[in-house]
CSV table of C-alpha atoms in Angstrom, one decimal:
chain,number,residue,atom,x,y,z
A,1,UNK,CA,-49.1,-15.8,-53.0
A,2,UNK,CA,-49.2,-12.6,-52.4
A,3,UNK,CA,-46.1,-11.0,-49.8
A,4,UNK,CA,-46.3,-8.0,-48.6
A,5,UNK,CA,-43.5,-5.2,-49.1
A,6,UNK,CA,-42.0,-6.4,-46.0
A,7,UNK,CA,-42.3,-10.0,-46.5
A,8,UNK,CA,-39.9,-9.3,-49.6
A,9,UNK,CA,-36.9,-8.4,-47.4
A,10,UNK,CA,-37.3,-11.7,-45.3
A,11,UNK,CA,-37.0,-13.4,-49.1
A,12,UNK,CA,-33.9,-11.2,-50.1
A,13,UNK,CA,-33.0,-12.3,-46.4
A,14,UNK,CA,-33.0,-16.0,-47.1
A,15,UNK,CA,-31.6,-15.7,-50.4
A,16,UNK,CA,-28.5,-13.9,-48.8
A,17,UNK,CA,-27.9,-16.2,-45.6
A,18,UNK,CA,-27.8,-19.0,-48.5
A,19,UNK,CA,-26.0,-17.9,-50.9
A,20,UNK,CA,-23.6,-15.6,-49.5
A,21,UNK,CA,-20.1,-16.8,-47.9
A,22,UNK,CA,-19.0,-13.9,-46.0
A,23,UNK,CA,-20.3,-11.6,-43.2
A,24,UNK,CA,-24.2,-12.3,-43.3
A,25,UNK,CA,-24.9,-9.6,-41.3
A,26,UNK,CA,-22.7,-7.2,-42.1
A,27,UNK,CA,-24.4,-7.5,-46.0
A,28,UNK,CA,-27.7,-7.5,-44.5
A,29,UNK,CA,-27.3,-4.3,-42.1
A,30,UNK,CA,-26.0,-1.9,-44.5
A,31,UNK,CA,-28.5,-3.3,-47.7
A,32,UNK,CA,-31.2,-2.8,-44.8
A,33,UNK,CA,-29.9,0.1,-43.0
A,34,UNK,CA,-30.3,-1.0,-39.7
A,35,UNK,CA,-28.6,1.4,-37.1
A,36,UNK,CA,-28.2,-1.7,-34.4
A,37,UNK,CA,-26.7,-4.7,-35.1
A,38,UNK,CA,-29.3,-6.6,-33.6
A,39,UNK,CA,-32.4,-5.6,-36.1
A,40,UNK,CA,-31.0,-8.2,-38.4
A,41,UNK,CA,-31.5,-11.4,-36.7
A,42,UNK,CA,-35.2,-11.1,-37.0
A,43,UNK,CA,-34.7,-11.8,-40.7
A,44,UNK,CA,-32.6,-14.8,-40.1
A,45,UNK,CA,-34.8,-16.4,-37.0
A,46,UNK,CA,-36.4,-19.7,-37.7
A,47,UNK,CA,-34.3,-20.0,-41.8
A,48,UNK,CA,-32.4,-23.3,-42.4
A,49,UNK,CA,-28.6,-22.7,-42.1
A,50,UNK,CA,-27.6,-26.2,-41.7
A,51,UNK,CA,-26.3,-26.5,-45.3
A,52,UNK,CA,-24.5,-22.7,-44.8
A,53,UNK,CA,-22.7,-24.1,-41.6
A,54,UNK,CA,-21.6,-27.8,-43.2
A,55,UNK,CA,-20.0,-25.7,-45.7
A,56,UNK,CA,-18.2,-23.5,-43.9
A,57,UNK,CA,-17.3,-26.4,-41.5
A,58,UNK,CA,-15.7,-28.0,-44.7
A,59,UNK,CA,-14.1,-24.5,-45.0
A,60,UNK,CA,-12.4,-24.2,-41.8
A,61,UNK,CA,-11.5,-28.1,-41.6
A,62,UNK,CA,-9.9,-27.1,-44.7
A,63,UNK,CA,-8.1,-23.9,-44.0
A,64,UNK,CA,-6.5,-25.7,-40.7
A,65,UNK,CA,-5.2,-28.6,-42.6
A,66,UNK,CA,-3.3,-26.6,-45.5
A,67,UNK,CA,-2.3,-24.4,-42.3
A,68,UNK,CA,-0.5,-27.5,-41.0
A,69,UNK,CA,0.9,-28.1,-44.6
A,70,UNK,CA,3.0,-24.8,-44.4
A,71,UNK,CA,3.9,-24.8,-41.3
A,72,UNK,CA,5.1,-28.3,-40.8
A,73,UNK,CA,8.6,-27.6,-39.2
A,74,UNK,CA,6.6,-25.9,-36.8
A,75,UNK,CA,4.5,-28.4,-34.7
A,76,UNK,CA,6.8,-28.3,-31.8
A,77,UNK,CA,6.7,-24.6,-31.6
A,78,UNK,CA,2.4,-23.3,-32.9
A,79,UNK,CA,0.8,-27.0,-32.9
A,80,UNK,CA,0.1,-29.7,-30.4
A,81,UNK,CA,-2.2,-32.2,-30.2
A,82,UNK,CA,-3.2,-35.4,-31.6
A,83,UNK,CA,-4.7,-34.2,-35.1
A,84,UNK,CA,-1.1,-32.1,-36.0
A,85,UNK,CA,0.5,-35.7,-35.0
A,86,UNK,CA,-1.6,-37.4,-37.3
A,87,UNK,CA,-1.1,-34.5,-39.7
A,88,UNK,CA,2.6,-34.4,-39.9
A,89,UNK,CA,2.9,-37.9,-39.7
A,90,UNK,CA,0.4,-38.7,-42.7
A,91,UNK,CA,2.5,-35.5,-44.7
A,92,UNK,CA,6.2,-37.3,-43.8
A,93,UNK,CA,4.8,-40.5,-44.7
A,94,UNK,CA,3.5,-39.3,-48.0
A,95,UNK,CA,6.2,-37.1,-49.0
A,96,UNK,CA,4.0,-35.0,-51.2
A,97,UNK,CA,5.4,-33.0,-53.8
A,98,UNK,CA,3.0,-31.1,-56.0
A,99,UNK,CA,0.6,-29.3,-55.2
A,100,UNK,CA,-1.6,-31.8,-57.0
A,101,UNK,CA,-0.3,-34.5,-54.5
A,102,UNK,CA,-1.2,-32.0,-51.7
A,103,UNK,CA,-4.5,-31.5,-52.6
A,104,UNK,CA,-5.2,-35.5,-52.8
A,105,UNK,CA,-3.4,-35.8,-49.2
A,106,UNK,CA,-5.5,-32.8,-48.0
A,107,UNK,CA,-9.3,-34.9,-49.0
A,108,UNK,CA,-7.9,-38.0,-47.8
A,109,UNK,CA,-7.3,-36.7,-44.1
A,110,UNK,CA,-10.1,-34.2,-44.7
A,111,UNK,CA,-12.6,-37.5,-45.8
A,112,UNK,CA,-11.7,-39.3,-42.6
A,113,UNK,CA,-12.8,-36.3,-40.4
A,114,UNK,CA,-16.1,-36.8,-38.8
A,115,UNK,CA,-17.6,-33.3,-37.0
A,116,UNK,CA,-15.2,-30.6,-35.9
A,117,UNK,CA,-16.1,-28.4,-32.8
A,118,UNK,CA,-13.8,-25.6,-32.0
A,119,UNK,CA,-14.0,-24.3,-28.0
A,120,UNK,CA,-11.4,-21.9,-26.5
A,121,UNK,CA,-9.0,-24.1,-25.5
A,122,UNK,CA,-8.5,-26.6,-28.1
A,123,UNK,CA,-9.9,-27.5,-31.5
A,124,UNK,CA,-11.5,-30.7,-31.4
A,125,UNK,CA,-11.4,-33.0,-35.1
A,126,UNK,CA,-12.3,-36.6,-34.5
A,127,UNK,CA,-11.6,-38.6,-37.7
A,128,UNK,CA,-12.8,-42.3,-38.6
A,129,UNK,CA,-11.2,-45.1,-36.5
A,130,UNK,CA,-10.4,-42.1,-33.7
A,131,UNK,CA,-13.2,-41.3,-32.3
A,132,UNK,CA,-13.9,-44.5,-29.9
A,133,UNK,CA,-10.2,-43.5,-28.3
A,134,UNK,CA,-11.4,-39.7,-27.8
A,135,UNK,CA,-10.9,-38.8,-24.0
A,136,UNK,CA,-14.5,-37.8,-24.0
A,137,UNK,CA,-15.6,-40.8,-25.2
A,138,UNK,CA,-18.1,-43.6,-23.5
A,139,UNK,CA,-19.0,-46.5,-24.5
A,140,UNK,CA,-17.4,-45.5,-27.7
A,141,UNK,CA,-19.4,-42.8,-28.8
A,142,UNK,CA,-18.1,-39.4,-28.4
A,143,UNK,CA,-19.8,-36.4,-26.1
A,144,UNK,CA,-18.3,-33.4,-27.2
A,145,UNK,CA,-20.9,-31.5,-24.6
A,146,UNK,CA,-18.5,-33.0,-22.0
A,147,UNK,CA,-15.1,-30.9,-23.5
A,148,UNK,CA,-12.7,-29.9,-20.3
A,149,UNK,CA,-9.3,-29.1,-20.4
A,150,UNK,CA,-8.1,-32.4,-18.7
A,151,UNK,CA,-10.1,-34.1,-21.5
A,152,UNK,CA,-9.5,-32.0,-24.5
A,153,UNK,CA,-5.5,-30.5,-23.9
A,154,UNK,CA,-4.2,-34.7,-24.0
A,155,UNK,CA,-6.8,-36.0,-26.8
A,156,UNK,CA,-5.7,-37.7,-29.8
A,157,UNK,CA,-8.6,-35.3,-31.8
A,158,UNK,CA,-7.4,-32.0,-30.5
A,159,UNK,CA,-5.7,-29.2,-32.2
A,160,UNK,CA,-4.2,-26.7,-30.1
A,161,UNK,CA,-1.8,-23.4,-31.0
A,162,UNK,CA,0.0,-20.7,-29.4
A,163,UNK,CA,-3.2,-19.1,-29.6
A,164,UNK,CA,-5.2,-20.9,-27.1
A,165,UNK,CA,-3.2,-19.9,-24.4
A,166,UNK,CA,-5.5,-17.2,-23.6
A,167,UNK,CA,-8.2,-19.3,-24.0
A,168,UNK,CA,-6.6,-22.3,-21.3
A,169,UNK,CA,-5.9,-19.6,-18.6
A,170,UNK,CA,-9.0,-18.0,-19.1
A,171,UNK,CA,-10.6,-21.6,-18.4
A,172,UNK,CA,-8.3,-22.5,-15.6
A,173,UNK,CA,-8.2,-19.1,-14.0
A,174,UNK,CA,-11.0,-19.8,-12.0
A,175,UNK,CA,-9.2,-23.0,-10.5
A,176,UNK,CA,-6.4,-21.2,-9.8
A,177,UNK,CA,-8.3,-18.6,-7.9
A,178,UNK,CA,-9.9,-20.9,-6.0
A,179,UNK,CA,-6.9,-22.7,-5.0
A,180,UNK,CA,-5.1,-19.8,-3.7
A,181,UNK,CA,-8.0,-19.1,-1.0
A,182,UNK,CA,-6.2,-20.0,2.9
A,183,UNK,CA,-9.6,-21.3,4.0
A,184,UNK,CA,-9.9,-23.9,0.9
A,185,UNK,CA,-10.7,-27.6,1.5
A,186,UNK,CA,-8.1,-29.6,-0.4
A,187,UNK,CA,-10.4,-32.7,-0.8
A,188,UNK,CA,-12.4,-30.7,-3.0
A,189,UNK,CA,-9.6,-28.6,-4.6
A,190,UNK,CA,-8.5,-32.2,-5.8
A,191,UNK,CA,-10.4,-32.3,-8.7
A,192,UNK,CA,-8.9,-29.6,-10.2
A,193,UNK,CA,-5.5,-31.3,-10.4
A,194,UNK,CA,-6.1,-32.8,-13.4
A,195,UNK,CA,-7.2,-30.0,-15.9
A,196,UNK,CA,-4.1,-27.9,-13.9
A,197,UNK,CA,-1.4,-29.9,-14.7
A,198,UNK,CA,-2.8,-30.4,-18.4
A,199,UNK,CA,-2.7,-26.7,-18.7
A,200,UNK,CA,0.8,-26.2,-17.7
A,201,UNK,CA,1.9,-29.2,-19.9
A,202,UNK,CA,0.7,-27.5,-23.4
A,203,UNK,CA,1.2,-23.8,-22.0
A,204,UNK,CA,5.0,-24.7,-21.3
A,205,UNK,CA,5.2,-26.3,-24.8
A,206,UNK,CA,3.9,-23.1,-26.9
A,207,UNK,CA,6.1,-21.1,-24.9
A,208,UNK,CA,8.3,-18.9,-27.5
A,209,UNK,CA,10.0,-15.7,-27.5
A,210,UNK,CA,7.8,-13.8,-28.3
A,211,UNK,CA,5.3,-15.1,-25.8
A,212,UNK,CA,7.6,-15.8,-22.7
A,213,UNK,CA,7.3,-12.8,-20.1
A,214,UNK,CA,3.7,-13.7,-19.9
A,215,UNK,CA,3.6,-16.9,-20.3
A,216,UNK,CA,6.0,-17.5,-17.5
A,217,UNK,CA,3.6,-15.2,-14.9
A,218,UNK,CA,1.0,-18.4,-16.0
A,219,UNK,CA,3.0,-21.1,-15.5
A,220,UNK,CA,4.1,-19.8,-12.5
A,221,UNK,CA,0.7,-19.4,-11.3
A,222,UNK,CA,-0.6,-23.1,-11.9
A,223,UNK,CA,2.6,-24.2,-10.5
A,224,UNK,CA,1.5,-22.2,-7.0
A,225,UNK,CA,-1.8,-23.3,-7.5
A,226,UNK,CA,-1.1,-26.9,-7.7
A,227,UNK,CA,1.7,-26.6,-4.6
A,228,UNK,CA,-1.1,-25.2,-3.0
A,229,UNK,CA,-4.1,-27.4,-3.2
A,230,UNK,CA,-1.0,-30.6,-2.5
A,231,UNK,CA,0.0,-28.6,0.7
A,232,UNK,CA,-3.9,-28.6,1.9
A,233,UNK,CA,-4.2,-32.0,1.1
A,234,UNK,CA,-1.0,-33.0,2.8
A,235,UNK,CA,-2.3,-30.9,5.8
A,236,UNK,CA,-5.8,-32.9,5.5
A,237,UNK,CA,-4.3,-36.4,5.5
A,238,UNK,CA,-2.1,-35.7,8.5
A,239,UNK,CA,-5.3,-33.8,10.4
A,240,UNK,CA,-7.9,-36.8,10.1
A,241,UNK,CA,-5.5,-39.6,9.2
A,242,UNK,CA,-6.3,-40.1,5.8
A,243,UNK,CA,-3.8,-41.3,2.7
C-alpha cells in the first residue's frame, strides 16, 4: 500500500520485463544506471516470465519457418534435418503463391508445432503426430533433457544449419580427444561411435566453399578418431578373443 522509493523501480522493473520485446536488460541498465551488468537481475528474480518466453518462442518458431521460405533452393546446402524436410515438402506440396497464402502455410505448420528447444548442435521442433517418432522419445513421450548428437543430428524434429558446425565439434571434441589417447580402452571408446559418425554425416553435408578449409581439418579428425577407437577395438577382440 504503501512502496517505498525503491520498491518503485522493482514495479517499473516488472512493467518492462512484460511489456518490453527487446534487450530487457540492456533497457533496464542504462534507465537504472547500473555500472555491472549483473545489478539488474535482482529486479527480475522471482517475476513471472512465462508469458514473455511463450511469446518470443512463437517469435523464433516463426522467424525460422519464413527463413526456410526464402531460402528453399537451399536445404541441401544451410538446412538439414527432419523439420526443413517437412518444411520444403509441405511448401512444394502447397505451391504457395501470395504472400497471403504464405502466411496461412506458415500458421498451419507453425499450429502443429508443439515446444521448440534450441541446443548447440541442432534445433529441436517436434510437431503434432511427430513427436512419438522423435529419437529421444520413450514410451512415446519425448525427453528433450536427453538431447545428444547421435539422437538429435538424425531426428525427424531437428533443424540444423551451416551454423551448428561449431556447435557439433565443440560437442564431439571431447570424443575425439579421448579417442586419440594410445592408452585408451576401445570397449569403452565404443560408445562414442555413434554420436561420431552422426557428426561427420551433417558436417560433410553443410560443407560449402566458403566453409571447406576448415571444415575438412574436422572431418578429418572424426574420421581418425573413429579409425582409431575401430583399431583398439580390433586389437581387443584379437587380445581376449572377443567378437
Amino acid at each position: 500500500r504503501y512502496p517505498s522509493p525503491h520498491a518503485f523501480r522493482h514495479i517499473w522493473a516488472e512493467a518492462v520485463l512484460t511489456r518490453y520485446q527487446g534487450d530487457v536488460g540492456a533497457v533496464i541498465r542504462h534507465q537504472f544506471c547500473h555500472l555491472d551488468g549483473s545489478f539488474f537481475m535482482a529486479y527480475l528474480r522471482d517475476k513471472d516470465a512465462r508469458g514473455l518466453m511463450a511469446s518470443a518462442k512463437i517469435r523464433y518458431l516463426n522467424s525460422i519457418v519464413e527463413l526456410l521460405f526464402i531460402e528453399s533452393k537451399q536445404f541441401d546446402e544451410t538446412h538439414l534435418g527432419g523439420f526443413s524436410r517437412f518444411v520444403r515438402k509441405a511448401t512444394q506440396l502447397t505451391k504457395v503463391k501470395t504472400e497471403s497464402e504464405v502466411l496461412a502455410l506458415r500458421e498451419k505448420i507453425t499450429g502443429r508445432v508443439i515446444d521448440i528447444q534450441p541446443s548447440r548442435f541442432a534445433v529441436c521442433i517436434p510437431r503434432d503426430g511427430g513427436d512419438s517418432r522423435a529419437k529421444c522419445a520413450k514410451m512415446g513421450s519425448l525427453n528433450p533433457q536427453d538431447a545428444k548428437p547421435e539422437f538429435c543430428l538424425d531426428c525427424i524434429n531437428a533443424w540444423i544449419t551451416e551454423g551448428h558446425i561449431r556447435g557439433i565439434w565443440q560437442t564431439i571434441q571431447p570424443m575425439v580427444k579421448e579417442a586419440m589417447q594410445p592408452q585408451g580402452i576401445g570397449f569403452l571408446l565404443e560408445s562414442h561411435l555413434p554420436a561420431l559418425t552422426s557428426s561427420w554425416r551433417r558436417i560433410k553435408e553443410l560443407r560449402n566453399a566458403r566453409n571447406r578449409e576448415s571444415v575438412d581439418r574436422i572431418l578429418s579428425a572424426i574420421e581418425e578418431a573413429v579409425d582409431s577407437i575401430k583399431a583398439k577395438m580390433k586389437v581387443e577382440a584379437e587380445r581376449y578373443g572377443y567378437e
